[in-house]
mmCIF file of C-alpha atoms in Angstrom:
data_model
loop_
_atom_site.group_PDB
_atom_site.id
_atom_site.type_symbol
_atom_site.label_atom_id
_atom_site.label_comp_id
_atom_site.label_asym_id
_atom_site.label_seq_id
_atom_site.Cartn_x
_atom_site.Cartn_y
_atom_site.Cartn_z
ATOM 1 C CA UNK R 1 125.619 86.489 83.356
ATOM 2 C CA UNK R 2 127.564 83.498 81.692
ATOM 3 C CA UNK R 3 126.517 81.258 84.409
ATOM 4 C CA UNK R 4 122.812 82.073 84.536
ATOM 5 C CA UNK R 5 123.394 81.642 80.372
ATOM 6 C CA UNK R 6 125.101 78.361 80.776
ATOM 7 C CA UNK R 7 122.395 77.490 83.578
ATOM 8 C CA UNK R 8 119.522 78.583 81.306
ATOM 9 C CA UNK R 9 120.927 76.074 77.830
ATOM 10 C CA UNK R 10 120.693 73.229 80.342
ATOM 11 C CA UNK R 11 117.507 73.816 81.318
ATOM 12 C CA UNK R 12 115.898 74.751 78.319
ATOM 13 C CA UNK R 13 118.480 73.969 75.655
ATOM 14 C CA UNK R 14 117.055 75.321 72.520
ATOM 15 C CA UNK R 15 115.675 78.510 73.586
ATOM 16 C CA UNK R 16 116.097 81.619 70.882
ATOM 17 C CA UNK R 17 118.820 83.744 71.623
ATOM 18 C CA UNK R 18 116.938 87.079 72.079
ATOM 19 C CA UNK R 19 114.528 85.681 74.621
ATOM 20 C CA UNK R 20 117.595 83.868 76.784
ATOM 21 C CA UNK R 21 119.209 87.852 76.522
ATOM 22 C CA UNK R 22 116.280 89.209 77.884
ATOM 23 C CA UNK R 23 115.543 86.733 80.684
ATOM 24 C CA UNK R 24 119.330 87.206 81.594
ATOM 25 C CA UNK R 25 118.648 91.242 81.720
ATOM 26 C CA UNK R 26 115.288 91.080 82.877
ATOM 27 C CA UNK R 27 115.760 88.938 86.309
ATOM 28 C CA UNK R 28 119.078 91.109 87.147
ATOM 29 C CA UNK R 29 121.122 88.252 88.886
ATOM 30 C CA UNK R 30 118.313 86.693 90.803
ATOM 31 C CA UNK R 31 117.879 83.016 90.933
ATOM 32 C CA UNK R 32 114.379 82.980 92.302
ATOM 33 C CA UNK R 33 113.025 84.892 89.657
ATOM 34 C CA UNK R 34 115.239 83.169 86.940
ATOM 35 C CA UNK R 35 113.645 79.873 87.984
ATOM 36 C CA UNK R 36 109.768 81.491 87.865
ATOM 37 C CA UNK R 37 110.764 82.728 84.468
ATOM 38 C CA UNK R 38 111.701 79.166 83.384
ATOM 39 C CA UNK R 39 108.859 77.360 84.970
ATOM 40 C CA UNK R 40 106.664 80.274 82.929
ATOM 41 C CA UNK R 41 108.218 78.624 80.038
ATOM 42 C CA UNK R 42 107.296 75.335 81.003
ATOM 43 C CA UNK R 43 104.076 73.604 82.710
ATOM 44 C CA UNK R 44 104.408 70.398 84.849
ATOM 45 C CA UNK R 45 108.439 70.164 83.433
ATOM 46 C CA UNK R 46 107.164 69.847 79.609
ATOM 47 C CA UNK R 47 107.927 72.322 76.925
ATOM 48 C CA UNK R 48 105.093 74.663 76.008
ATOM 49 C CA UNK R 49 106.768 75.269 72.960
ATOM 50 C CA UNK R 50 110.312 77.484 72.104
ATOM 51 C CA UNK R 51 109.183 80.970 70.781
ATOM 52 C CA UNK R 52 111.356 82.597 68.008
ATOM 53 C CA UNK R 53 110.930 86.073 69.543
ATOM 54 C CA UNK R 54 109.679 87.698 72.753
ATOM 55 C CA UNK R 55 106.753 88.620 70.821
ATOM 56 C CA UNK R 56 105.574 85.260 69.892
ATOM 57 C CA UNK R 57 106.453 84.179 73.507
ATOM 58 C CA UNK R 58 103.953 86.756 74.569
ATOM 59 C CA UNK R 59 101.499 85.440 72.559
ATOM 60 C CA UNK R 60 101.927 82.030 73.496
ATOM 61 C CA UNK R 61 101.626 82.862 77.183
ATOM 62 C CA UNK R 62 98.852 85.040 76.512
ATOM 63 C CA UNK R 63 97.057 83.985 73.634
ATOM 64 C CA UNK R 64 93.188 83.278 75.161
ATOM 65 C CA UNK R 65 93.514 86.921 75.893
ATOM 66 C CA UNK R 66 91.337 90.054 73.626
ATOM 67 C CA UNK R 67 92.410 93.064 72.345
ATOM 68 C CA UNK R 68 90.683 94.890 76.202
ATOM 69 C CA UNK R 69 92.807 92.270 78.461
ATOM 70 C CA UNK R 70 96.206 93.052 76.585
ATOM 71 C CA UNK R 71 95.558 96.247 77.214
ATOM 72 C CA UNK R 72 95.121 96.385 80.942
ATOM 73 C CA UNK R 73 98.179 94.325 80.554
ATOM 74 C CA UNK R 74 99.978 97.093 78.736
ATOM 75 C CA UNK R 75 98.870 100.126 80.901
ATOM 76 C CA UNK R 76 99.975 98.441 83.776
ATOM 77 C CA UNK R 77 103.025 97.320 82.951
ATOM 78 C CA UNK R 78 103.747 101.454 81.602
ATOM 79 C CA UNK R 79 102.576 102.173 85.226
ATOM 80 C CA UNK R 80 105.141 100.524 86.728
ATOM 81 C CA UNK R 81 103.195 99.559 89.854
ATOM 82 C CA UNK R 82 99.689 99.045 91.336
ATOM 83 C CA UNK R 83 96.933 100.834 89.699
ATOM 84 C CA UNK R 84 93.319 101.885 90.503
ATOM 85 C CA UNK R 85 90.103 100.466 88.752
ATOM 86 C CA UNK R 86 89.143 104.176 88.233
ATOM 87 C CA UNK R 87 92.013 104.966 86.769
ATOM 88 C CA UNK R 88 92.083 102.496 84.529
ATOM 89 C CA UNK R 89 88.251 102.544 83.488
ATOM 90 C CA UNK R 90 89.362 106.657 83.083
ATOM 91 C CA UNK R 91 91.812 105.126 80.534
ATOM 92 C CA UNK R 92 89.943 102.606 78.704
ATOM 93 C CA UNK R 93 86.314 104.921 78.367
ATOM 94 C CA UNK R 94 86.523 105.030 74.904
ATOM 95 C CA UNK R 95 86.917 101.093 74.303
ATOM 96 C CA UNK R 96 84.677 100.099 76.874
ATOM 97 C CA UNK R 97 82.190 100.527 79.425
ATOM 98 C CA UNK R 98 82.298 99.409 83.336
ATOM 99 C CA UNK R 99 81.205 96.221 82.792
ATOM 100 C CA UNK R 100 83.830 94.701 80.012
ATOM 101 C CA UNK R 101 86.506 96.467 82.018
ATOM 102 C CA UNK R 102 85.071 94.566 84.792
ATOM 103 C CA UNK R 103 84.619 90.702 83.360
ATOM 104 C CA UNK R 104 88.481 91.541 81.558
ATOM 105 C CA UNK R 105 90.010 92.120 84.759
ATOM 106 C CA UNK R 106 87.896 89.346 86.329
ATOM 107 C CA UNK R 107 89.928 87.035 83.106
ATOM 108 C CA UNK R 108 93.046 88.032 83.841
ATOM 109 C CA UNK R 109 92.797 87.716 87.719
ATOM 110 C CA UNK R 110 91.268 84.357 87.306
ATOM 111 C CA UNK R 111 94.105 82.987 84.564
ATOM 112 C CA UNK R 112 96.670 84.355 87.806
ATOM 113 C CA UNK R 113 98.294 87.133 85.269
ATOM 114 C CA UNK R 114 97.474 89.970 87.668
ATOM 115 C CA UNK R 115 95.986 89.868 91.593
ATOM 116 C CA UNK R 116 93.301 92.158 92.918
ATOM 117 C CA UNK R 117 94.084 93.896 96.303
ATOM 118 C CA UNK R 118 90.844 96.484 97.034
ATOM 119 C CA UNK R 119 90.516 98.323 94.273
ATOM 120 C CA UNK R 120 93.828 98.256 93.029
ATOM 121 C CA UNK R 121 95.151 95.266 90.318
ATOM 122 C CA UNK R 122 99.073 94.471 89.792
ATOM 123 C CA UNK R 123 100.894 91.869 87.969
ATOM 124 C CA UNK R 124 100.859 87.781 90.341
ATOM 125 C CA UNK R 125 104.592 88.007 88.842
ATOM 126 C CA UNK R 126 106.895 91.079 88.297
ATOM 127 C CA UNK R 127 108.342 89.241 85.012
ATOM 128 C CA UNK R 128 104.955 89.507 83.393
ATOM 129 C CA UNK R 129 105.090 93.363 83.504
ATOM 130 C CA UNK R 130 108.809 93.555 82.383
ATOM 131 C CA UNK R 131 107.648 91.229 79.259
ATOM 132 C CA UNK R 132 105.371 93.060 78.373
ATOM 133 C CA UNK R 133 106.834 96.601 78.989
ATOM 134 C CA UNK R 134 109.632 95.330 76.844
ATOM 135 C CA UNK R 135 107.937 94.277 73.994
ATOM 136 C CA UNK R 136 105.648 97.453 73.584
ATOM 137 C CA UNK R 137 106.792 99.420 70.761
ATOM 138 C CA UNK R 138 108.722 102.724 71.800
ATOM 139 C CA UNK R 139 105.852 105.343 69.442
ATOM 140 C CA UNK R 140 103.476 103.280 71.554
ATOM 141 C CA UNK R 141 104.699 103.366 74.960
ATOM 142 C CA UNK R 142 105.038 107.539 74.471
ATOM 143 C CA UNK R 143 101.730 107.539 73.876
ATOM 144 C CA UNK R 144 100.442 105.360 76.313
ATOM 145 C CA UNK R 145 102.673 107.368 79.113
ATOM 146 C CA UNK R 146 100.782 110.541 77.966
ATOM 147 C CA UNK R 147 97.258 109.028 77.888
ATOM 148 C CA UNK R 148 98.327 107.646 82.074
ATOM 149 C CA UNK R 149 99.583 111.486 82.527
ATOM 150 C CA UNK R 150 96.051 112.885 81.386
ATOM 151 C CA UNK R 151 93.810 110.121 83.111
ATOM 152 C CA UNK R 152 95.802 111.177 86.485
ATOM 153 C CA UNK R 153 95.197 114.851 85.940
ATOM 154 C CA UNK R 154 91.226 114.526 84.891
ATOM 155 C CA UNK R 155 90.836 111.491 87.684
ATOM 156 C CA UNK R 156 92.726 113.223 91.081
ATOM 157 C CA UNK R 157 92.011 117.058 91.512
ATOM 158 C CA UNK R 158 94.716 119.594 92.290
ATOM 159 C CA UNK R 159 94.342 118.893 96.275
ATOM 160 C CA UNK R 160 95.206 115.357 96.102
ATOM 161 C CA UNK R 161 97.009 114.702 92.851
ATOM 162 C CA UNK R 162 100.602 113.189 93.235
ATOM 163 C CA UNK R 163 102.276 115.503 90.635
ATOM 164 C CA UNK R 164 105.460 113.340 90.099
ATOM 165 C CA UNK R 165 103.484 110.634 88.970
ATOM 166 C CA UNK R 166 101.932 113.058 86.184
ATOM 167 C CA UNK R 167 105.383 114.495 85.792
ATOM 168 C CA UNK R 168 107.264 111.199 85.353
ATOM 169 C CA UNK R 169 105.287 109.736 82.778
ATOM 170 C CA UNK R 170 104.806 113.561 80.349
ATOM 171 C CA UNK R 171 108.708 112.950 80.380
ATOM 172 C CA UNK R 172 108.898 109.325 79.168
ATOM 173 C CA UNK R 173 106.009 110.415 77.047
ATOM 174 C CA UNK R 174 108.971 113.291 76.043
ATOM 175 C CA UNK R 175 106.471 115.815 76.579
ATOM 176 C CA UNK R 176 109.582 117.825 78.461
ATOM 177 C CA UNK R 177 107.846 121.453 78.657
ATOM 178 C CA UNK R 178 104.655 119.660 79.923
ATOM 179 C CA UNK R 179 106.294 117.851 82.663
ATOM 180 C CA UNK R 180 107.785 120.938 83.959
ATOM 181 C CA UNK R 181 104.988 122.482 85.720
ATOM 182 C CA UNK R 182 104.367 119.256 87.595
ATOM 183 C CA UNK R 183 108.211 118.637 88.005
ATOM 184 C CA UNK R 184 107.632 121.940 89.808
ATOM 185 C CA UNK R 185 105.084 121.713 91.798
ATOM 186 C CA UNK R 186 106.127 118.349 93.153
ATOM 187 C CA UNK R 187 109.896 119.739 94.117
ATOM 188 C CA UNK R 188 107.877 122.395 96.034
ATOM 189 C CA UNK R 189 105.232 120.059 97.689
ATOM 190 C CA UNK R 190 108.582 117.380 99.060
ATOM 191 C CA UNK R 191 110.090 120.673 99.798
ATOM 192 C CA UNK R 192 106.959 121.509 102.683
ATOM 193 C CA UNK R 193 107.198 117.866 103.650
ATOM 194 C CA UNK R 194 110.786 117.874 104.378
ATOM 195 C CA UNK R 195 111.448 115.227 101.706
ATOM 196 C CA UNK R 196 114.399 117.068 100.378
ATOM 197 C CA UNK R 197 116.087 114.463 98.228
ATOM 198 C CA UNK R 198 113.035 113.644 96.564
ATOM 199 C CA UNK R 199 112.829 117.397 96.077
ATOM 200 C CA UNK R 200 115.994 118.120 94.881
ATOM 201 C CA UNK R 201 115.441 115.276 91.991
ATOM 202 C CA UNK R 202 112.769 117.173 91.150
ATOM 203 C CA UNK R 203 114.260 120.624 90.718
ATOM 204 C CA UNK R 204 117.030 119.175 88.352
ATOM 205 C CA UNK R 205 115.175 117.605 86.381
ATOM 206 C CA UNK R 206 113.793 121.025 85.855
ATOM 207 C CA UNK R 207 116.485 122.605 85.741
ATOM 208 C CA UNK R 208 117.450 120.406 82.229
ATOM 209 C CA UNK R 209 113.996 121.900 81.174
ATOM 210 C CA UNK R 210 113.961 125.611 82.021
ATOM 211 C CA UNK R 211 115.348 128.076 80.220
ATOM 212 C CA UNK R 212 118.297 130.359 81.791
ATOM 213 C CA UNK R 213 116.398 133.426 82.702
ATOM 214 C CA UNK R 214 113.852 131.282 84.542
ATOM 215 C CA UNK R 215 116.104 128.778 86.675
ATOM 216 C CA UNK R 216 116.688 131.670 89.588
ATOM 217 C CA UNK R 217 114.468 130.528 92.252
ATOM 218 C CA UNK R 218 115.541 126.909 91.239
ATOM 219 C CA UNK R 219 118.755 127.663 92.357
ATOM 220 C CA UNK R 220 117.817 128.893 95.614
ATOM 221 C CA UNK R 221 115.897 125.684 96.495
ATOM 222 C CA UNK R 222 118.884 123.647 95.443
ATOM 223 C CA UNK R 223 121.091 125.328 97.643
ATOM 224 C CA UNK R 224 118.907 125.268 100.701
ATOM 225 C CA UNK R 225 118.847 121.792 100.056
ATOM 226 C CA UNK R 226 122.559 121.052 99.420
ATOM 227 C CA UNK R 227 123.127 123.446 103.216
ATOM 228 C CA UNK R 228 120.928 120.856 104.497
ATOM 229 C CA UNK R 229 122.796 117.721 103.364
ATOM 230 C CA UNK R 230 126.073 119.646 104.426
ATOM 231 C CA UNK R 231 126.943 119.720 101.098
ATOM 232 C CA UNK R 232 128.321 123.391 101.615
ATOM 233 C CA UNK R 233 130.489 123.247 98.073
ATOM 234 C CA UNK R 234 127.355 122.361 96.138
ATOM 235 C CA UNK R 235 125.515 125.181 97.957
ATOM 236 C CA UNK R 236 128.128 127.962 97.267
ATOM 237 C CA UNK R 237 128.062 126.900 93.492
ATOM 238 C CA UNK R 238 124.210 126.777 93.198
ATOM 239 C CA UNK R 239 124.285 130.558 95.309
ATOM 240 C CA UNK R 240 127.085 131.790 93.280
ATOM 241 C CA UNK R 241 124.609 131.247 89.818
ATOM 242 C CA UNK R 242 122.099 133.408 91.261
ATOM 243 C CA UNK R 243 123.886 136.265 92.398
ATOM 244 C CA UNK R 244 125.216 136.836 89.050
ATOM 245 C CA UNK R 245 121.898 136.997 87.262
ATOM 246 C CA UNK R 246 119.618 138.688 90.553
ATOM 247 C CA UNK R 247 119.206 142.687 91.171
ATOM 248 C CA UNK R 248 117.258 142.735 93.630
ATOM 249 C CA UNK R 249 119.523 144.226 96.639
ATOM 250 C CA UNK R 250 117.755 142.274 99.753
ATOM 251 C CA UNK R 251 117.597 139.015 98.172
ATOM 252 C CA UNK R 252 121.200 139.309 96.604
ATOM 253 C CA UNK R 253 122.205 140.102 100.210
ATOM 254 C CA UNK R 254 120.605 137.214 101.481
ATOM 255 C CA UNK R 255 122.208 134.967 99.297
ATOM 256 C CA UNK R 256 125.892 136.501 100.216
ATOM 257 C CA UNK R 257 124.604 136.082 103.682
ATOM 258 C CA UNK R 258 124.314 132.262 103.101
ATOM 259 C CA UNK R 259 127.647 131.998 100.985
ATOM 260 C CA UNK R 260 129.047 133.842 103.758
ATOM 261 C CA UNK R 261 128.028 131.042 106.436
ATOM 262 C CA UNK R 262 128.743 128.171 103.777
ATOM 263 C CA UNK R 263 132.582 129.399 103.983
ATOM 264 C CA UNK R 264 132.240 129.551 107.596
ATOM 265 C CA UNK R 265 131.340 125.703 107.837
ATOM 266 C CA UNK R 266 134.130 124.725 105.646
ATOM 267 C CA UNK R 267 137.006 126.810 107.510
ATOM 268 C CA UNK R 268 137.534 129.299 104.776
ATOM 269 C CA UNK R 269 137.158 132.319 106.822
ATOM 270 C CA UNK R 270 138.694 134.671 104.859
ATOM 271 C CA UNK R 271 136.065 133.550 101.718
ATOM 272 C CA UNK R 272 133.565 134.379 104.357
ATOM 273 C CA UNK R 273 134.638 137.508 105.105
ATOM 274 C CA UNK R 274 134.865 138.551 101.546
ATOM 275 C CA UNK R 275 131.150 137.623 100.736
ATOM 276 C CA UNK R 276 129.876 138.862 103.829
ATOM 277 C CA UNK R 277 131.079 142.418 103.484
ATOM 278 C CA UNK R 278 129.288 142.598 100.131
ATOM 279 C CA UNK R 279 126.256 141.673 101.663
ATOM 280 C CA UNK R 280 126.693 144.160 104.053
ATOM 281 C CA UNK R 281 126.644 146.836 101.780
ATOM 282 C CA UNK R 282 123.689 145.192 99.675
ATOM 283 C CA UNK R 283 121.382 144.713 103.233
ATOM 284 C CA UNK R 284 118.909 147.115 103.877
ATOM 285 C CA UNK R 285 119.750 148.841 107.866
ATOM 286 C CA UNK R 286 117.447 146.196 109.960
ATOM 287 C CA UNK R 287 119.765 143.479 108.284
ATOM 288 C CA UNK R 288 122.857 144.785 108.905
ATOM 289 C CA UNK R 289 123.566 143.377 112.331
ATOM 290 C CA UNK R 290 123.409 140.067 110.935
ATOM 291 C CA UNK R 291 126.242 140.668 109.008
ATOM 292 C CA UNK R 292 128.108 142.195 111.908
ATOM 293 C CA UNK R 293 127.871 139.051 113.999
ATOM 294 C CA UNK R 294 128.913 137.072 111.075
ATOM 295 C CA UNK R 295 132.019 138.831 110.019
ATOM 296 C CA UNK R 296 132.381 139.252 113.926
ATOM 297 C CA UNK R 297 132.244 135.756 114.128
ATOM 298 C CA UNK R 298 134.591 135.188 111.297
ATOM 299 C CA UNK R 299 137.426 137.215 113.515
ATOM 300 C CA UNK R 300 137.252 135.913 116.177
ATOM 301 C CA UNK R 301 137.884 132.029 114.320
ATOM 302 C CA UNK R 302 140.712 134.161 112.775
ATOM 303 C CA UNK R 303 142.118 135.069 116.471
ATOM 304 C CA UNK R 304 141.721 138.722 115.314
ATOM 305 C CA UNK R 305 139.713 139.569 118.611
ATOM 306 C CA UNK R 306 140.291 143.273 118.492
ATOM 307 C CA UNK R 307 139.226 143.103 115.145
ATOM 308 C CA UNK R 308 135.625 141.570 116.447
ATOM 309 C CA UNK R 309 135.105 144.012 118.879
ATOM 310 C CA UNK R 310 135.592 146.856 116.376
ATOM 311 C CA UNK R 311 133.096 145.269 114.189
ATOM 312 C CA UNK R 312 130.731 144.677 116.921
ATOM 313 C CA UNK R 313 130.699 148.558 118.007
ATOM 314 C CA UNK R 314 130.161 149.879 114.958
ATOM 315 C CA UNK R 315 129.548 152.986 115.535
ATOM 316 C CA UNK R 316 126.547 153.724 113.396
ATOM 317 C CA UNK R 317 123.647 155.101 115.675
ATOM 318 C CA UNK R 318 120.615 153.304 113.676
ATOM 319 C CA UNK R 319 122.550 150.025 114.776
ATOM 320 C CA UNK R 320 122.266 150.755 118.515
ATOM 321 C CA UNK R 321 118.681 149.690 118.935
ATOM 322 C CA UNK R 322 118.631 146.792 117.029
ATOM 323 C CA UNK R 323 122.004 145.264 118.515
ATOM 324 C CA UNK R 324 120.733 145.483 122.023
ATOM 325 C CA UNK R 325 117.563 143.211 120.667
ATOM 326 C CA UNK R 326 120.001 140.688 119.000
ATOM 327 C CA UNK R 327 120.904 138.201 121.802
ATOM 328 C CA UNK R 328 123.500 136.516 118.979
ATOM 329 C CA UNK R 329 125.321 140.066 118.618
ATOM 330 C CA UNK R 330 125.305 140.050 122.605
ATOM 331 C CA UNK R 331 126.610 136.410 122.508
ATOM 332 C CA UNK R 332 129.083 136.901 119.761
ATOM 333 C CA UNK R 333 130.765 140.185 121.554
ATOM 334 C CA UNK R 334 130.862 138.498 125.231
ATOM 335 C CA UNK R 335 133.230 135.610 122.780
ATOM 336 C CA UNK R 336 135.327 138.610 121.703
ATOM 337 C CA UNK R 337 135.399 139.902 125.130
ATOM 338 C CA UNK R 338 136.314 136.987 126.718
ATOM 339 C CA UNK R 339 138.679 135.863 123.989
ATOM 340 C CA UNK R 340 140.177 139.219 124.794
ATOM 341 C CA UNK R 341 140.503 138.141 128.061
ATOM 342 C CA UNK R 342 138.334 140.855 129.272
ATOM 343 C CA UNK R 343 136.218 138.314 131.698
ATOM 344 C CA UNK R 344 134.540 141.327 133.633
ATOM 345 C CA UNK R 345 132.939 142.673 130.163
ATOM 346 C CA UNK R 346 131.867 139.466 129.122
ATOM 347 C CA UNK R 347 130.489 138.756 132.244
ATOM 348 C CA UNK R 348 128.299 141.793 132.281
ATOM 349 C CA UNK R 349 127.038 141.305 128.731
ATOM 350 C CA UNK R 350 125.695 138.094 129.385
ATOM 351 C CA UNK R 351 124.362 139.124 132.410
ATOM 352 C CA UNK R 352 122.383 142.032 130.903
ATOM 353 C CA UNK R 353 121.014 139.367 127.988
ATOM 354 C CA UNK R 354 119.335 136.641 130.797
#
């Protein structure tokens, strides 16, 4: 930063303080767009004039501009990327009709302040939109993120309508408790795309929102999520705050079930083993061979092979059935017999599963 400030006073030696800050901010460490934003201050290597104040340098740069063109300027800058000629006209309908929207966006295009790609219009040079998203006034740029947030929901219908986009700009608007349906929706809709870290982003950012009786099923999510990643730590911890606040049996069960295999993955059988068995008492009967295998499976990691084989012929008759239509219970007991060293057994049980 001291050399592009050193860099910038030789250049342009008596430019105001606040706008040689922002420049330095604004192009990040980047000498090709430190040298655009000094040729913006200049034309054919002459001074355009030294502004006192980002705002006046605005002006300067923009000043053959009206009162429609600054504002195209402004929503697009909020935007923060490309944006449609519907959606803006959606905007702007109470300031103008099609046709002003039109010859303003034919103005700015032509004085190379934005390009025109289709239908969609975005700023010839990234600085222009950091300007000018700088200089808004904060009241301002709340309101202008809500008006964006409203024009997307009233222009895109339910089937097609990117909900982060709507849920993004509710929160800078710090409409919180209006983002969070959207925040919701658009976790869920990564979530059946298999974009799980956009997903996850999602759900925490709703999870700052939601109150504690409501943030259940968030947890879930986060934790299928985390097991995904591998992050088996974050998954216990995101488990572990559901079961505490859940009643429903099955679903509790389920979640010991996947706390259960968590501990598995990261060695700590004994964990496992503890989790598991509460499941198992939790599990309604058709579940209950799951659990078997698992603890089975736990045992057998432990080198307590005698131990697996008990657990695998538990001797509860509504079991029977179901274990002989479990190939993993048949799998995990020919491990214990052959860890047992009982090859003949083993032998037979796979045998009878092909």
């Amino acid at each position: 930063a001291q050399d592009m400030n050193e860099y910038i006073k030789t250049r342009i030696p008596h430019l105001s303080n606040d706008l040689r800050d922002f420049i330095i901010k604004t192009v990040g460490g980047n000498l090709y767009y430190l040298n655009t934003f000094i040729d913006i201050l200049t034309k054919n290597k002459e001074l355009i004039g030294i502004p006192k104040s980002l705002d006046k340098f605005i002006t300067l740069n923009f000043k053959n501009l009206n009162t429609i063109d600054m504002e195209i300027l402004q929503i697009i800058a909020v935007f923060g990327k490309s944006i449609e000629f519907e959606l803006i006209l959606e905007y702007l309908k109470d300031k103008c009709d099609t046709h002003e929207l039109v010859r303003s966006l034919q103005n700015l295009v032509a004085n190379s302040i934005l390009e025109r790609k289709n239908e969609t219009y975005f700023f010839q040079n990234p600085i222009y939109q950091k300007m000018i998203y700088f200089n808004i006034n904060p009241n301002e740029k709340s309101k202008i993120h809500e008006k964006i947030a409203t024009a997307l929901q009233i222009k895109y219908t339910v089937d097609d309508c990117n909900y982060s986009y709507i849920a993004e700009h509710l929160l800078f608007s710090g409409n919180a408790e209006k983002a969070l349906p959207f925040l919701l929706q658009s976790a869920s809709l990564y979530m059946q795309k298999m974009y799980y870290d956009s997903a996850r982003n999602y759900y925490l950012k709703a999870l700052d929102i939601l109150e504690d009786n409501q943030k259940i099923d968030v947890f879930v999510e986060l934790a299928n999520i985390e097991f995904f990643f591998g992050n088996f730590e974050k998954q216990i911890f995101y488990l572990s705050k559901f079961i505490i606040v859940k009643s429903d049996n099955d679903k509790k069960a389920t979640a010991l079930m996947n706390m259960g295999t968590a501990y598995i993955k990261l060695g700590s059988f004994i964990k496992a083993i503890e989790y598991l068995e509460l499941g198992y008492k939790l599990t309604n009967k058709e579940n209950r061979v799951k659990f078997l295998i698992k603890l089975a499976q736990c045992q057998n990691l432990l080198g307590h092979y005698q131990f697996a084989l008990d657990i695998l012929n538990n001797p509860e008759k509504d079991l029977a059935r179901l274990k002989t239509l479990d190939s993993d219970y048949i799998y995990e007991l020919a491990i214990s017999y052959y860890y047992k060293m009982e090859y003949l057994s083993a032998q037979n049980l796979l045998k009878s599963a092909v």
